[in-house]
């Protein structure tokens, strides 16, 4: 018998090694090497060791407890064992004997799963051990908020694990006693042997004791997250009916435990156990269910505001603090300013940066003009600001990433050794347009060429938003850099990113980890080669900092030295802030505590603490010492490009529409509730929010802000607008500007209706539609100037069968006037030229023609004039080729234009 089992045991051992141990080793070492590459091994090691300790401690205790209880239940001889006959030719099976043989493997099996469950709580345990007080107490129990955020979850975990262990142990022991004959279920009575009765009584009493602790410490605190009344948090009913009932239930649970023990001692466990469980359940249902319902309906509801007013005040105050809207600055506007040309001149930086290019049309245009090859993709356009030629300019930029799925031939060599990175970016000012209706490009082409002082010195993008596969660098295969006409330019990676392939052991584990034998067998990959993986910047940050929530929109920055960096905003959140509003994703507290900078070339990752007073990030800093650095250590050129993140601003503006009413009576009545207007798109409704460079009222300089308007709920007129400031010492400041409630300020929807009703605009749009062109209406922009509002909306035209939207008209609305002209300059001229004698060119920049050679100044020779005319013709021909998608002709015309410009330079 033993010999027949030996081959099976060996086969099982081999299978475990091949399918569990070796793959686990591959994953372990690949992760360890990757964390070492980032110098974040403290995250990996502490995570792993904490999980392992929890697994061993919880699993070992659970196995021991179950084993000892089963052994105790199986003590002594079974006088009348229960036999089960499986068939005529099979001997009857002694169930009690079989249970005794399975005691050890069952205990170990349960311990493994119990340990795995406990190990998943590693973050809760570490946060509790390194907890940081908030310095604020809850208004009911007067405990520090840190108790609810750090201690209470850990206590809940411990009580949950102990309750699970007690329940499983009881569930395992009862059948053992039953099959041993120590528990006999008769038609009208339950007979339990004395020894079994005492044992079962203790096991049944333990859940009652644990329930008492849970009720007294956890469930009472849970009332601070209740939704019984018109708020989140403990309401009148919770505190005057449910709370006393919970405490009574806790005492009764202890009484029930005593009753069960007495029943076990008196050999009447069945009757006493029924009495304990039935009595406890009856009191729980009546005290925590029926009584609160009656009180809410007949006592609270008729005078709800009077009874709930103090608790509404707690809810409003907690929500405002937890979501960071208690420090919003408020300014009142008169709403009576009349815009003139003088107003526009005083706000020239604002007018200079009116955004005429929307992200979606510009993304399409970039894709047609600047992707260059089919395997390059622009997937997103981001707002930013740069100093260009001495002016503070808002720009839109899009990284040019490599999309492996678009490679013409998808082989292992192409995907993982040759085509390894994206190349550069395209950048355009938000308001400049060529005479063909196309964006002016500040950075363009391959390799990236730029205008002015803005330079890209290291354009390769090895880490980005599309880089989801692994690549090898430093191999014997040439690494593609960028196309140059009919030839390709190749490069060699010189960065420190990635993991060295090394010896055959490391190479084998990497091959196993990536699931490709070609890594092991390839002659192109050497021991000096490096493998770059986890290259998607969102996934990279999420793996390195798994306890943070990430913003939806990472963005690229061109650093002062010409390198490319990604900035990813990250948040600390909790679902345990008492009395605070609970978001759809279960958060009750949120801070933009971290800004992560990722180098697009070498993947290095630096986490800057942007909210040093946040207790949660202080706690994680103690958990993982050395991985966070203060924001002050960020270089000034990068600091000039940080921005207030999107996710938290959306939440704050959505909450502020209601929670700007900080008085309980006003909040309850919702008398002055606002809403954020939305832009309806085919796939979703997007909140009306925009990045703008503008000079705020009463501020001396223009700055980069994130702006959202508010309208009264159910109305279309404007009530207020909020900004998040992004520049310098003002970064992170929220300010709201309120219009007088008695004045009518047109809102975005009302302006859109006026535009739709304008006969001249409707006629022109209809004419374009009849010609087969697609008219694309850009986002309506709300431009605050002093205390007035200017509305601007671009119109794009896309030819039938074409793919490049061209800016054809600009709509400008002010009060009840709407005009449409070919340019912003002309539209402003039509609206405001009567208010000043100054030429409009002093207010807004003239439309420029991208890439065209500058006009000659002074007297030029006839030969030079002829060259200038030829240059303009070649340039126009290249633009025509771009629109038609004829890239061969485009390249030829650009080449001829370059040769002509060189001749012009020699003749000067």
Phi, psi and omega in degrees: 000317180294322180295323181291334180278338185300310179300322179296318179297318178296317180298317179297317180297318179296318179297319179298317180295315184289320189256350180237304187292309184294313176300321178296321178296319178300314178295320181298309183290323178298319178290319180299314179296322181293317178293325176295322177304319181277350188065033178246028184297339178297326178294313182295313186291315181292322176300311183293315182292322178295316176300315182296316180296318178295319179298312183293316183292307183292316180296319179295316179296315181297316179298317182294316181297314181294318181297314182294322179290321176294321178295320178296321180289336185259016181286154177079177182268143178268109184293320181232079183294150177275122181250137179241123182265120184272346181178170183294321185267004184249138179293147178300146182260128175278106185297319181296319178293319178297320178297325179293322178291330182272359186303310183290309180298323178296318179297317180294316180301313178296320180299322179299311181291323177296318178295320177298319177298319179292323182294335180291348181264022184304320183291323178296318181294315181293321178296321179295317184294326182252026189302151180234129179293148177278337184079011178228138181255152175287153187281352184257302184261355177059037173260150177297144181302330178301333177298318183283328183278323187247311188282313184300317176299321179294319178297320178297320178297314182297312180295323178295317179294317179295320178295319178297317179297316180296318181294314181296320179298315178297320181294329180278327186282322183303311178298327179298312178296325181295313182286341174278348182087009179279340175238119183239125179260107178263167181305320184236009181205156178243118181254127180232129177297146185306312182297318178294323180299316179296315180299312180294326179297318178296316180295327179282330180288327183301313177301325177295318178295315178297323177296320178298316178297316180298316180296315187287322186258326185263308185292326176296319177292329179297340177297337180286357175243013185293155175237029182296313183265201182277032185201169170265122183131174182293123180260185180302313181296319180301318186274333184258349179231307185289317181299311176300322180295322179295317181292322176296319179297323179296316178296318180295328177296321176293320177297319179298322178298318179294318180300317180297318180295320178296319179297321178294320180291328182269006179063031178229045185298323182301308182292315181293322178296318177298319180296317181294311182293315181296317180296317179297314182296321180297313180295321180296315181295314183288311186287323184256358180239300186288310184298312178300323179296316179296316181297317181297320186281320189254343181251313186276310187306318181295333179228052190299313184298317181299317184281329185265355187305312180296328181282330172297320178298318177299316183296314181296314181296317181294317180296315181298320180285316185296327182258008172071027179251008177281346181253016179294127176282144182238135177230138177263135178254148176281331177070022183238011181287134175260126179285139176223176176298327177296322178297319180293320178296322180292339180242038183304319179300326177293312181294323180300338187241024174296127187278110179264351180248121173276159184296314185294308177300322181292324178298319178295318180294314176304317182299322181280325186268332193232359176291333173068308179232158185293337182272003172259145180222142165256120183252348183200150176241131183241149174274143172201183179218144180218154169274115183234119181053042176080005181241145178277109189240137172273136184229164171240132183224152180220122176291143178264100185259154176276130177251103184300332181291344181260007178295140181297326178229114184262091176243168179302316182295314181296314186284330190242348183235324187263302181268094191250346189205159171278183188213104169071201183204169174241135182229139181220139171295151188288341190234007182256139187222143175281172179293345177268005179081019181254159181288145170285134184253120177277326174229132185203170170068179179231127350294160187302126174250140185231162179256136177078207186280347182287118184231150173244109184267335181225085191277351185294134180244094177273339181232124184200203182269344179252357186276078184263353181252167177269151177223155176251136177238160183071034180260181178281348175278143176289139183262116182296134179253301178196157178279145178223089183066233180277350182253164175244145178257136182245162184217171174233129182291129182241008183278179181258003182289158175091175182246132179294135181295312174071215189283181185294329178295310179297320181296321179294318179293321177295320177298319179293318183296317181272355176068036181221119177289342181296333177296320181285326188263344185294132176277350180280335181269124182250175179292339179272350179295159179236143177250128180255119180220171192053052187270344175293125190296325179292312178296327180295313179292320181296325179285322181287325183231071189291350183267002180254150173263138187256147176288156185286345192229085169290154183218155184262147179231137171270111182289169183297329180273006177088001176278161182254131180233147171258142172241124180241117176282144180223153186236150163259134181223163172210154176257013190243018179279119185295143174069359185273154175302139180255121182284167179302333178265019170080011179275142174240001182204142183206135174220139172278081190273341188222140170239118185258128178253125180242126177286127184289345182264311184250357175075006179300146189231126178234126182256113181260132179278114182260352176228076187295342180272000180285120182296332182288316179289331174297321178294313179295330177294327177282328178294314182239078184295138173096350183270343178253143177233153181292151180297332180298338180277354177290139181299148185297327181292326175283322181299330180291351183243002176291151182221158179291125190287159190286312187300314183288327178293322176299315180294317183293318178293321179297319180287324184294337178302332179251320189273007168289342173276096187268000176265135185304320182294315179297318180297317181295319183281341181055035187291331183238042181283141180249181172209155176267121178301153180239152174259118183277122177241165185304326186255345183194167173255119187256132177304144183281089182223139184217146168274135183217144164265121182203163174262118180289151175306135179071010176251144186282330188238154173287150181211166180271118184231162173248121192238141175221131177272158175237139172240153175300147182299128180080003180238167182250347180285158185276137179253325183191174171214145184243145176232146167252121184274144189241346191258138169055221183291344181274001183303134176088353179284131176256134180221138178242136177250122185254135174273154177300137183290340182271355182255152180259114176246120184299137177261175184303317182294322179294321178294319177300320178297320178296319178297316181295332182271353181286120186293321181295318180293315180299321181295316182293318179298319179297323179295317178296318180298320181295334179276000177091001179277153177262123178267124180248118179272123179285176179294140175283125183260135173260114183248101176288129175229117189053240179251014179250172181233135175243135179250134180228136177221123176277150174241129180248151179235129177240120184296153179301124182081355180272170181233001185247107174291136179242137178286117185247328182216157175232125177263133177232130180234137176218122185053241182258017181251137178226130176229154176229126180221173182289332182226162175297321180302313181292324180294316177295324177300318181293328183275321193236000185299334181288349184267359182200152177269352184289143177293147184291339180297343175281348185257312181237149180289142177292152177296133182248159179255114187296129171081350181288145179293147182294147178293144181289142178253149181075209183261124180251151179291156178303322180296317180293320177299322179294320178297320179298317178298318178295322178297318178296322180294317179295320179297315179296321179295323178294320178296319177299319179295323176301310183297327181276352182077017180269085187285336177294310179295323179301312180297322180294317181293321178295322178297315180294324178295319179298318178297320180295319179296325176296319177296319179298320180296324180289332183275350181283000000 
